[in-house]
């Protein structure tokens, strides 16, 4: 099987601090990590490979040259190949232009059976790129997958997490799945994996390599535009209560009544 | 291709651009602002803040090749689940009505499903001027292919200027396919909408970076302008029993509708009585709850308030409670009226999932933890002593 996993490098939000004076996001010293949701996608792709011997997992990432390290990290946990989609022409892409570029990369690599994506990236938080890649490739997708129940290589049965439970959906290959955290526990890199990651050749694809229509790339191919970016007002702390449990309980039940929840 | 450059003779090296850049693309090299083109997304934040107009930005603009004047009206996708209209739809009808009034256009709904036409009347009572209904046995339960095919056909036929959908699992799964097929813009998870009176463009504001920054997004040249909108941001439209509206049956060209997935069954989440995305009150437990037994206390407290039970990642990863309860970056984003955090220290990944709640109440032994710092009301102490007292107090006040 040809298995593809799409990943994104994002800033580690644990490190993101707000400058108390300017109220701005401080980006200095913020480490770049693999989008946390993509780790589950990588793990599921590698598990698929293990189920179907002879399979290959290719990780694809679109981003600056530094995003290569995200691909190496994927290789360290069992991905075979890394492909970096990197071109200034692609800069400023919104979700439509991003999914176009990634779908062109996937077409360039040839035939595939299944594509895994994380449910969303933690910087943009849109959850739009996965389904839009499926649309661009004209294949079915299932989003928010919490479990692959069964797969015989031709059809696949998955559980789609919903607000009120889950739906069981069956579909055929080729297809795209976006996965949630519940689906697995990602493994840690092995020593062998770390060595492979170090040595791996990362293939870089430019817009020309992928025969992209430039009018569909970058800002030119993005129907949405950022008008402005601002920092929301920080939440201010409120009243602090100390004392014995009984006293605290009386106080807070009084507040419940004020708010109108009891 | 878009370009950005710094005029070296104008740059005074004040560093404001560096501070404002959300992507870490600006730095000062030898006292002059320098752009890392690999990181820049041409958002223009630096241009706005530069006191000497030293940054020159040339932005490419996407051309759509359509006449925007052909597109009229505000639409709300009337999401239904198992034949019931989702709560977010009534909120969208309220906000949709405001936008439609400002634009002086009708407000319409799209209702897709099977045997659901009777729900159209409810949508009219909540303010819809028109309801397009598309029914077919294959539409009984949500599937991406047929739903996106039908919504695409309807949009192409009727040409609305704005399409609003709930940022639910359903909305976020298939809105993106529809927007890609039509080649229009889609803005995810909006928390504010506004019409620019001059251009009639929809200003769509949404959180990014886990809510650390807000971005206002436009779809200036493409139509419709599509947005998914977060649940609980807008108030529900009021019911007007006398409201009049038109119900229009839409017969889709089923030969062009793909149906590559098969819905087999729905399995209800039995661990939660109340869906946390819908809840007005959430009682949430973290590491301080200590175990499965501790969650029994949290559940008892929640049940008493008619609240949903939430949890931090630490509690879910320890298997004290199911993942469907997890609030935060790798779980759900919630914005209830009241969020009661019990034994949750408030890691940034948790805070981004709940910090827009109206009122936050924290119960924690550690008064210095982040949750206690941001809470509207913080109670310092042992949750195992305080919560049983609160339960007692509520019961006493009711008897």
PDB file of N, CA and C in Angstrom, chain A residues 154-247:
ATOM      1  N   UNK A 154      -9.558  -3.070   0.586  1.00  0.00           N
ATOM      2  CA  UNK A 154     -10.464  -2.549  -0.453  1.00  0.00           C
ATOM      3  C   UNK A 154     -11.516  -1.642   0.167  1.00  0.00           C
ATOM      4  N   UNK A 155     -12.116  -2.134   1.259  1.00  0.00           N
ATOM      5  CA  UNK A 155     -13.060  -1.298   1.987  1.00  0.00           C
ATOM      6  C   UNK A 155     -12.529  -1.095   3.406  1.00  0.00           C
ATOM      7  N   UNK A 156     -13.034  -0.053   4.040  1.00  0.00           N
ATOM      8  CA  UNK A 156     -12.559   0.274   5.377  1.00  0.00           C
ATOM      9  C   UNK A 156     -13.752   0.750   6.200  1.00  0.00           C
ATOM     10  N   UNK A 157     -13.772   0.365   7.471  1.00  0.00           N
ATOM     11  CA  UNK A 157     -14.852   0.764   8.371  1.00  0.00           C
ATOM     12  C   UNK A 157     -14.220   1.601   9.484  1.00  0.00           C
ATOM     13  N   UNK A 158     -14.711   2.810   9.679  1.00  0.00           N
ATOM     14  CA  UNK A 158     -14.115   3.680  10.697  1.00  0.00           C
ATOM     15  C   UNK A 158     -15.192   4.271  11.605  1.00  0.00           C
ATOM     16  N   UNK A 159     -14.762   4.723  12.778  1.00  0.00           N
ATOM     17  CA  UNK A 159     -15.671   5.409  13.700  1.00  0.00           C
ATOM     18  C   UNK A 159     -15.376   6.898  13.655  1.00  0.00           C
ATOM     19  N   UNK A 160     -16.422   7.673  13.388  1.00  0.00           N
ATOM     20  CA  UNK A 160     -16.279   9.124  13.306  1.00  0.00           C
ATOM     21  C   UNK A 160     -16.825   9.743  14.587  1.00  0.00           C
ATOM     22  N   UNK A 161     -15.959  10.427  15.326  1.00  0.00           N
ATOM     23  CA  UNK A 161     -16.374  11.046  16.587  1.00  0.00           C
ATOM     24  C   UNK A 161     -17.318  12.214  16.307  1.00  0.00           C
ATOM     25  N   UNK A 162     -18.472  12.209  16.975  1.00  0.00           N
ATOM     26  CA  UNK A 162     -19.426  13.305  16.850  1.00  0.00           C
ATOM     27  C   UNK A 162     -19.668  13.874  18.240  1.00  0.00           C
ATOM     28  N   UNK A 163     -20.403  14.985  18.328  1.00  0.00           N
ATOM     29  CA  UNK A 163     -20.628  15.605  19.625  1.00  0.00           C
ATOM     30  C   UNK A 163     -21.421  14.691  20.555  1.00  0.00           C
ATOM     31  N   UNK A 164     -22.284  13.835  19.986  1.00  0.00           N
ATOM     32  CA  UNK A 164     -23.188  13.039  20.813  1.00  0.00           C
ATOM     33  C   UNK A 164     -22.830  11.552  20.834  1.00  0.00           C
ATOM     34  N   UNK A 165     -21.682  11.189  20.291  1.00  0.00           N
ATOM     35  CA  UNK A 165     -21.307   9.779  20.238  1.00  0.00           C
ATOM     36  C   UNK A 165     -20.418   9.550  19.035  1.00  0.00           C
ATOM     37  N   UNK A 166     -20.596   8.401  18.366  1.00  0.00           N
ATOM     38  CA  UNK A 166     -19.843   8.225  17.128  1.00  0.00           C
ATOM     39  C   UNK A 166     -20.673   7.537  16.054  1.00  0.00           C
ATOM     40  N   UNK A 167     -20.314   7.821  14.794  1.00  0.00           N
ATOM     41  CA  UNK A 167     -20.947   7.199  13.636  1.00  0.00           C
ATOM     42  C   UNK A 167     -19.993   6.151  13.086  1.00  0.00           C
ATOM     43  N   UNK A 168     -20.545   5.027  12.631  1.00  0.00           N
ATOM     44  CA  UNK A 168     -19.707   4.035  11.953  1.00  0.00           C
ATOM     45  C   UNK A 168     -19.908   4.219  10.449  1.00  0.00           C
ATOM     46  N   UNK A 169     -18.817   4.461   9.746  1.00  0.00           N
ATOM     47  CA  UNK A 169     -18.862   4.783   8.322  1.00  0.00           C
ATOM     48  C   UNK A 169     -17.996   3.789   7.561  1.00  0.00           C
ATOM     49  N   UNK A 170     -18.523   3.325   6.432  1.00  0.00           N
ATOM     50  CA  UNK A 170     -17.750   2.415   5.593  1.00  0.00           C
ATOM     51  C   UNK A 170     -17.483   3.099   4.264  1.00  0.00           C
ATOM     52  N   UNK A 171     -16.284   2.926   3.748  1.00  0.00           N
ATOM     53  CA  UNK A 171     -15.991   3.498   2.437  1.00  0.00           C
ATOM     54  C   UNK A 171     -14.887   2.679   1.768  1.00  0.00           C
ATOM     55  N   UNK A 172     -14.582   3.046   0.527  1.00  0.00           N
ATOM     56  CA  UNK A 172     -13.596   2.307  -0.261  1.00  0.00           C
ATOM     57  C   UNK A 172     -12.291   3.085  -0.379  1.00  0.00           C
ATOM     58  N   UNK A 173     -11.229   2.369  -0.677  1.00  0.00           N
ATOM     59  CA  UNK A 173      -9.949   2.996  -1.000  1.00  0.00           C
ATOM     60  C   UNK A 173     -10.028   3.501  -2.453  1.00  0.00           C
ATOM     61  N   UNK A 174      -9.267   4.519  -2.832  1.00  0.00           N
ATOM     62  CA  UNK A 174      -8.465   5.380  -1.978  1.00  0.00           C
ATOM     63  C   UNK A 174      -9.325   6.385  -1.218  1.00  0.00           C
ATOM     64  N   UNK A 175      -8.822   6.839  -0.080  1.00  0.00           N
ATOM     65  CA  UNK A 175      -9.595   7.760   0.737  1.00  0.00           C
ATOM     66  C   UNK A 175      -8.676   8.584   1.631  1.00  0.00           C
ATOM     67  N   UNK A 176      -9.263   9.582   2.284  1.00  0.00           N
ATOM     68  CA  UNK A 176      -8.519  10.426   3.222  1.00  0.00           C
ATOM     69  C   UNK A 176      -9.218  10.395   4.576  1.00  0.00           C
ATOM     70  N   UNK A 177      -8.435  10.248   5.638  1.00  0.00           N
ATOM     71  CA  UNK A 177      -8.992  10.278   6.989  1.00  0.00           C
ATOM     72  C   UNK A 177      -8.330  11.399   7.778  1.00  0.00           C
ATOM     73  N   UNK A 178      -9.120  12.166   8.538  1.00  0.00           N
ATOM     74  CA  UNK A 178      -8.503  13.055   9.531  1.00  0.00           C
ATOM     75  C   UNK A 178      -8.792  12.431  10.897  1.00  0.00           C
ATOM     76  N   UNK A 179      -7.782  12.401  11.756  1.00  0.00           N
ATOM     77  CA  UNK A 179      -7.889  11.612  12.987  1.00  0.00           C
ATOM     78  C   UNK A 179      -7.836  12.482  14.243  1.00  0.00           C
ATOM     79  N   UNK A 180      -8.495  11.992  15.300  1.00  0.00           N
ATOM     80  CA  UNK A 180      -8.460  12.673  16.602  1.00  0.00           C
ATOM     81  C   UNK A 180      -7.523  11.909  17.537  1.00  0.00           C
ATOM     82  N   UNK A 181      -7.239  12.525  18.646  1.00  0.00           N
ATOM     83  CA  UNK A 181      -6.291  12.005  19.628  1.00  0.00           C
ATOM     84  C   UNK A 181      -6.639  10.599  20.122  1.00  0.00           C
ATOM     85  N   UNK A 182      -7.939  10.314  20.203  1.00  0.00           N
ATOM     86  CA  UNK A 182      -8.377   9.059  20.796  1.00  0.00           C
ATOM     87  C   UNK A 182      -7.925   7.827  20.012  1.00  0.00           C
ATOM     88  N   UNK A 183      -7.515   8.021  18.746  1.00  0.00           N
ATOM     89  CA  UNK A 183      -7.288   6.881  17.853  1.00  0.00           C
ATOM     90  C   UNK A 183      -6.118   5.988  18.268  1.00  0.00           C
ATOM     91  N   UNK A 184      -5.091   6.571  18.892  1.00  0.00           N
ATOM     92  CA  UNK A 184      -3.923   5.746  19.257  1.00  0.00           C
ATOM     93  C   UNK A 184      -3.039   6.486  20.258  1.00  0.00           C
ATOM     94  N   UNK A 185      -1.983   5.825  20.685  1.00  0.00           N
ATOM     95  CA  UNK A 185      -0.949   6.477  21.489  1.00  0.00           C
ATOM     96  C   UNK A 185       0.328   6.446  20.661  1.00  0.00           C
ATOM     97  N   UNK A 186       0.792   7.621  20.200  1.00  0.00           N
ATOM     98  CA  UNK A 186       1.975   7.626  19.338  1.00  0.00           C
ATOM     99  C   UNK A 186       3.190   7.031  20.043  1.00  0.00           C
ATOM    100  N   UNK A 187       3.977   6.275  19.285  1.00  0.00           N
ATOM    101  CA  UNK A 187       5.191   5.665  19.844  1.00  0.00           C
ATOM    102  C   UNK A 187       6.297   6.718  19.929  1.00  0.00           C
ATOM    103  N   UNK A 188       7.317   6.384  20.708  1.00  0.00           N
ATOM    104  CA  UNK A 188       8.495   7.247  20.775  1.00  0.00           C
ATOM    105  C   UNK A 188       9.485   6.776  19.717  1.00  0.00           C
ATOM    106  N   UNK A 189      10.380   7.649  19.272  1.00  0.00           N
ATOM    107  CA  UNK A 189      11.341   7.224  18.255  1.00  0.00           C
ATOM    108  C   UNK A 189      12.284   6.151  18.801  1.00  0.00           C
ATOM    109  N   UNK A 190      12.598   5.174  17.970  1.00  0.00           N
ATOM    110  CA  UNK A 190      13.578   4.154  18.348  1.00  0.00           C
ATOM    111  C   UNK A 190      14.958   4.651  17.953  1.00  0.00           C
ATOM    112  N   UNK A 191      15.980   3.980  18.443  1.00  0.00           N
ATOM    113  CA  UNK A 191      17.347   4.364  18.093  1.00  0.00           C
ATOM    114  C   UNK A 191      17.551   4.212  16.586  1.00  0.00           C
ATOM    115  N   UNK A 192      17.024   3.087  16.054  1.00  0.00           N
ATOM    116  CA  UNK A 192      17.125   2.816  14.622  1.00  0.00           C
ATOM    117  C   UNK A 192      16.402   3.924  13.830  1.00  0.00           C
ATOM    118  N   UNK A 193      15.238   4.305  14.364  1.00  0.00           N
ATOM    119  CA  UNK A 193      14.467   5.366  13.716  1.00  0.00           C
ATOM    120  C   UNK A 193      15.223   6.683  13.702  1.00  0.00           C
ATOM    121  N   UNK A 194      15.875   6.976  14.805  1.00  0.00           N
ATOM    122  CA  UNK A 194      16.633   8.231  14.888  1.00  0.00           C
ATOM    123  C   UNK A 194      17.778   8.241  13.872  1.00  0.00           C
ATOM    124  N   UNK A 195      18.415   7.088  13.722  1.00  0.00           N
ATOM    125  CA  UNK A 195      19.501   6.973  12.746  1.00  0.00           C
ATOM    126  C   UNK A 195      18.948   7.188  11.339  1.00  0.00           C
ATOM    127  N   UNK A 196      17.796   6.539  11.049  1.00  0.00           N
ATOM    128  CA  UNK A 196      17.181   6.654   9.725  1.00  0.00           C
ATOM    129  C   UNK A 196      16.816   8.110   9.444  1.00  0.00           C
ATOM    130  N   UNK A 197      16.318   8.780  10.472  1.00  0.00           N
ATOM    131  CA  UNK A 197      15.900  10.180  10.316  1.00  0.00           C
ATOM    132  C   UNK A 197      17.089  11.070   9.964  1.00  0.00           C
ATOM    133  N   UNK A 198      18.219  10.758  10.604  1.00  0.00           N
ATOM    134  CA  UNK A 198      19.427  11.545  10.378  1.00  0.00           C
ATOM    135  C   UNK A 198      19.901  11.404   8.938  1.00  0.00           C
ATOM    136  N   UNK A 199      19.849  10.165   8.450  1.00  0.00           N
ATOM    137  CA  UNK A 199      20.418   9.858   7.134  1.00  0.00           C
ATOM    138  C   UNK A 199      19.459  10.159   5.980  1.00  0.00           C
ATOM    139  N   UNK A 200      18.164  10.252   6.269  1.00  0.00           N
ATOM    140  CA  UNK A 200      17.170  10.305   5.185  1.00  0.00           C
ATOM    141  C   UNK A 200      17.394  11.482   4.237  1.00  0.00           C
ATOM    142  N   UNK A 201      17.152  11.215   2.963  1.00  0.00           N
ATOM    143  CA  UNK A 201      17.159  12.276   1.955  1.00  0.00           C
ATOM    144  C   UNK A 201      15.737  12.823   1.889  1.00  0.00           C
ATOM    145  N   UNK A 202      15.611  14.117   2.093  1.00  0.00           N
ATOM    146  CA  UNK A 202      14.272  14.708   1.999  1.00  0.00           C
ATOM    147  C   UNK A 202      14.098  15.245   0.584  1.00  0.00           C
ATOM    148  N   UNK A 203      13.035  14.822  -0.070  1.00  0.00           N
ATOM    149  CA  UNK A 203      12.753  15.305  -1.422  1.00  0.00           C
ATOM    150  C   UNK A 203      12.057  16.667  -1.320  1.00  0.00           C
ATOM    151  N   UNK A 204      12.566  17.651  -2.049  1.00  0.00           N
ATOM    152  CA  UNK A 204      11.899  18.961  -2.053  1.00  0.00           C
ATOM    153  C   UNK A 204      11.171  19.147  -3.376  1.00  0.00           C
ATOM    154  N   UNK A 205       9.921  19.555  -3.289  1.00  0.00           N
ATOM    155  CA  UNK A 205       9.132  19.821  -4.498  1.00  0.00           C
ATOM    156  C   UNK A 205       8.818  21.311  -4.582  1.00  0.00           C
ATOM    157  N   UNK A 206       9.074  21.909  -5.738  1.00  0.00           N
ATOM    158  CA  UNK A 206       8.699  23.308  -5.972  1.00  0.00           C
ATOM    159  C   UNK A 206       7.381  23.330  -6.735  1.00  0.00           C
ATOM    160  N   UNK A 207       6.801  24.514  -6.856  1.00  0.00           N
ATOM    161  CA  UNK A 207       5.538  24.646  -7.593  1.00  0.00           C
ATOM    162  C   UNK A 207       5.711  24.134  -9.018  1.00  0.00           C
ATOM    163  N   UNK A 208       6.866  24.407  -9.626  1.00  0.00           N
ATOM    164  CA  UNK A 208       7.111  23.953 -11.002  1.00  0.00           C
ATOM    165  C   UNK A 208       7.209  22.427 -11.054  1.00  0.00           C
ATOM    166  N   UNK A 209       7.885  21.824 -10.060  1.00  0.00           N
ATOM    167  CA  UNK A 209       7.984  20.355 -10.021  1.00  0.00           C
ATOM    168  C   UNK A 209       6.606  19.713 -10.009  1.00  0.00           C
ATOM    169  N   UNK A 210       5.670  20.396  -9.350  1.00  0.00           N
ATOM    170  CA  UNK A 210       4.333  19.816  -9.178  1.00  0.00           C
ATOM    171  C   UNK A 210       3.370  20.279 -10.269  1.00  0.00           C
ATOM    172  N   UNK A 211       3.912  21.003 -11.252  1.00  0.00           N
ATOM    173  CA  UNK A 211       3.101  21.539 -12.363  1.00  0.00           C
ATOM    174  C   UNK A 211       1.888  22.320 -11.826  1.00  0.00           C
ATOM    175  N   UNK A 212       2.154  23.171 -10.853  1.00  0.00           N
ATOM    176  CA  UNK A 212       1.076  23.964 -10.260  1.00  0.00           C
ATOM    177  C   UNK A 212       0.661  25.103 -11.193  1.00  0.00           C
ATOM    178  N   UNK A 213      -0.614  25.381 -11.204  1.00  0.00           N
ATOM    179  CA  UNK A 213      -1.134  26.570 -11.871  1.00  0.00           C
ATOM    180  C   UNK A 213      -0.875  27.728 -10.891  1.00  0.00           C
ATOM    181  N   UNK A 214       0.005  28.663 -11.285  1.00  0.00           N
ATOM    182  CA  UNK A 214       0.412  29.706 -10.333  1.00  0.00           C
ATOM    183  C   UNK A 214      -0.749  30.566  -9.843  1.00  0.00           C
ATOM    184  N   UNK A 215      -1.791  30.666 -10.648  1.00  0.00           N
ATOM    185  CA  UNK A 215      -2.930  31.486 -10.219  1.00  0.00           C
ATOM    186  C   UNK A 215      -3.678  30.810  -9.062  1.00  0.00           C
ATOM    187  N   UNK A 216      -3.364  29.545  -8.791  1.00  0.00           N
ATOM    188  CA  UNK A 216      -4.018  28.861  -7.671  1.00  0.00           C
ATOM    189  C   UNK A 216      -3.068  28.705  -6.472  1.00  0.00           C
ATOM    190  N   UNK A 217      -1.919  29.367  -6.538  1.00  0.00           N
ATOM    191  CA  UNK A 217      -0.911  29.224  -5.471  1.00  0.00           C
ATOM    192  C   UNK A 217      -0.802  30.491  -4.625  1.00  0.00           C
ATOM    193  N   UNK A 218      -0.355  30.312  -3.407  1.00  0.00           N
ATOM    194  CA  UNK A 218      -0.022  31.441  -2.536  1.00  0.00           C
ATOM    195  C   UNK A 218      -1.184  32.409  -2.385  1.00  0.00           C
ATOM    196  N   UNK A 219      -0.860  33.685  -2.221  1.00  0.00           N
ATOM    197  CA  UNK A 219      -1.911  34.699  -2.034  1.00  0.00           C
ATOM    198  C   UNK A 219      -2.819  34.786  -3.254  1.00  0.00           C
ATOM    199  N   UNK A 220      -2.221  34.589  -4.438  1.00  0.00           N
ATOM    200  CA  UNK A 220      -2.995  34.684  -5.681  1.00  0.00           C
ATOM    201  C   UNK A 220      -4.092  33.628  -5.742  1.00  0.00           C
ATOM    202  N   UNK A 221      -3.855  32.507  -5.114  1.00  0.00           N
ATOM    203  CA  UNK A 221      -4.834  31.423  -5.137  1.00  0.00           C
ATOM    204  C   UNK A 221      -5.673  31.346  -3.878  1.00  0.00           C
ATOM    205  N   UNK A 222      -5.628  32.417  -3.062  1.00  0.00           N
ATOM    206  CA  UNK A 222      -6.318  32.399  -1.776  1.00  0.00           C
ATOM    207  C   UNK A 222      -7.510  33.348  -1.773  1.00  0.00           C
ATOM    208  N   UNK A 223      -8.732  32.822  -1.810  1.00  0.00           N
ATOM    209  CA  UNK A 223      -9.905  33.705  -1.767  1.00  0.00           C
ATOM    210  C   UNK A 223      -9.987  34.506  -0.464  1.00  0.00           C
ATOM    211  N   UNK A 224      -9.462  33.970   0.640  1.00  0.00           N
ATOM    212  CA  UNK A 224      -9.537  34.721   1.894  1.00  0.00           C
ATOM    213  C   UNK A 224      -8.269  35.544   2.093  1.00  0.00           C
ATOM    214  N   UNK A 225      -8.456  36.695   2.708  1.00  0.00           N
ATOM    215  CA  UNK A 225      -7.335  37.590   3.012  1.00  0.00           C
ATOM    216  C   UNK A 225      -7.391  37.977   4.477  1.00  0.00           C
ATOM    217  N   UNK A 226      -6.222  38.098   5.086  1.00  0.00           N
ATOM    218  CA  UNK A 226      -6.172  38.572   6.463  1.00  0.00           C
ATOM    219  C   UNK A 226      -6.277  40.093   6.430  1.00  0.00           C
ATOM    220  N   UNK A 227      -7.316  40.643   7.051  1.00  0.00           N
ATOM    221  CA  UNK A 227      -7.482  42.092   7.067  1.00  0.00           C
ATOM    222  C   UNK A 227      -6.691  42.690   8.213  1.00  0.00           C
ATOM    223  N   UNK A 228      -6.803  42.076   9.380  1.00  0.00           N
ATOM    224  CA  UNK A 228      -5.974  42.528  10.497  1.00  0.00           C
ATOM    225  C   UNK A 228      -5.811  41.418  11.524  1.00  0.00           C
ATOM    226  N   UNK A 229      -4.737  41.551  12.284  1.00  0.00           N
ATOM    227  CA  UNK A 229      -4.467  40.592  13.358  1.00  0.00           C
ATOM    228  C   UNK A 229      -4.337  41.400  14.640  1.00  0.00           C
ATOM    229  N   UNK A 230      -5.000  40.977  15.684  1.00  0.00           N
ATOM    230  CA  UNK A 230      -4.893  41.726  16.935  1.00  0.00           C
ATOM    231  C   UNK A 230      -4.892  40.769  18.126  1.00  0.00           C
ATOM    232  N   UNK A 231      -4.464  41.287  19.259  1.00  0.00           N
ATOM    233  CA  UNK A 231      -4.407  40.480  20.467  1.00  0.00           C
ATOM    234  C   UNK A 231      -5.683  40.708  21.259  1.00  0.00           C
ATOM    235  N   UNK A 232      -6.393  39.646  21.618  1.00  0.00           N
ATOM    236  CA  UNK A 232      -7.618  39.854  22.396  1.00  0.00           C
ATOM    237  C   UNK A 232      -7.265  40.369  23.792  1.00  0.00           C
ATOM    238  N   UNK A 233      -8.175  41.111  24.420  1.00  0.00           N
ATOM    239  CA  UNK A 233      -7.889  41.578  25.769  1.00  0.00           C
ATOM    240  C   UNK A 233      -7.670  40.380  26.691  1.00  0.00           C
ATOM    241  N   UNK A 234      -6.667  40.486  27.532  1.00  0.00           N
ATOM    242  CA  UNK A 234      -6.369  39.381  28.440  1.00  0.00           C
ATOM    243  C   UNK A 234      -7.436  39.284  29.508  1.00  0.00           C
ATOM    244  N   UNK A 235      -7.723  38.070  29.889  1.00  0.00           N
ATOM    245  CA  UNK A 235      -8.705  37.851  30.931  1.00  0.00           C
ATOM    246  C   UNK A 235      -8.127  38.298  32.271  1.00  0.00           C
ATOM    247  N   UNK A 236      -8.871  39.112  32.978  1.00  0.00           N
ATOM    248  CA  UNK A 236      -8.399  39.587  34.277  1.00  0.00           C
ATOM    249  C   UNK A 236      -8.953  38.686  35.375  1.00  0.00           C
ATOM    250  N   UNK A 237      -8.125  38.468  36.375  1.00  0.00           N
ATOM    251  CA  UNK A 237      -8.577  37.658  37.502  1.00  0.00           C
ATOM    252  C   UNK A 237      -9.671  38.383  38.269  1.00  0.00           C
ATOM    253  N   UNK A 238     -10.421  37.667  39.057  1.00  0.00           N
ATOM    254  CA  UNK A 238     -11.529  38.281  39.771  1.00  0.00           C
ATOM    255  C   UNK A 238     -11.353  38.174  41.275  1.00  0.00           C
ATOM    256  N   UNK A 239     -12.443  37.806  41.950  1.00  0.00           N
ATOM    257  CA  UNK A 239     -12.419  37.748  43.408  1.00  0.00           C
ATOM    258  C   UNK A 239     -11.812  36.446  43.901  1.00  0.00           C
ATOM    259  N   UNK A 240     -10.974  36.559  44.933  1.00  0.00           N
ATOM    260  CA  UNK A 240     -10.364  35.362  45.509  1.00  0.00           C
ATOM    261  C   UNK A 240     -10.942  35.134  46.900  1.00  0.00           C
ATOM    262  N   UNK A 241     -11.370  33.900  47.148  1.00  0.00           N
ATOM    263  CA  UNK A 241     -11.956  33.577  48.444  1.00  0.00           C
ATOM    264  C   UNK A 241     -11.113  32.529  49.166  1.00  0.00           C
ATOM    265  N   UNK A 242     -10.885  32.765  50.462  1.00  0.00           N
ATOM    266  CA  UNK A 242     -10.220  31.754  51.275  1.00  0.00           C
ATOM    267  C   UNK A 242     -11.080  31.540  52.514  1.00  0.00           C
ATOM    268  N   UNK A 243     -10.799  30.456  53.220  1.00  0.00           N
ATOM    269  CA  UNK A 243     -11.561  30.188  54.434  1.00  0.00           C
ATOM    270  C   UNK A 243     -11.908  28.722  54.525  1.00  0.00           C
ATOM    271  N   UNK A 244     -12.761  28.389  55.477  1.00  0.00           N
ATOM    272  CA  UNK A 244     -13.169  26.999  55.669  1.00  0.00           C
ATOM    273  C   UNK A 244     -14.116  26.555  54.563  1.00  0.00           C
ATOM    274  N   UNK A 245     -14.222  25.226  54.345  1.00  0.00           N
ATOM    275  CA  UNK A 245     -15.088  24.696  53.292  1.00  0.00           C
ATOM    276  C   UNK A 245     -16.536  25.185  53.397  1.00  0.00           C
ATOM    277  N   UNK A 246     -17.062  25.255  54.599  1.00  0.00           N
ATOM    278  CA  UNK A 246     -18.467  25.665  54.749  1.00  0.00           C
ATOM    279  C   UNK A 246     -18.680  27.092  54.291  1.00  0.00           C
ATOM    280  N   UNK A 247     -17.754  27.935  54.724  1.00  0.00           N
ATOM    281  CA  UNK A 247     -17.832  29.357  54.385  1.00  0.00           C
ATOM    282  C   UNK A 247     -17.711  29.553  52.866  1.00  0.00           C
TER     283      UNK A 247
END
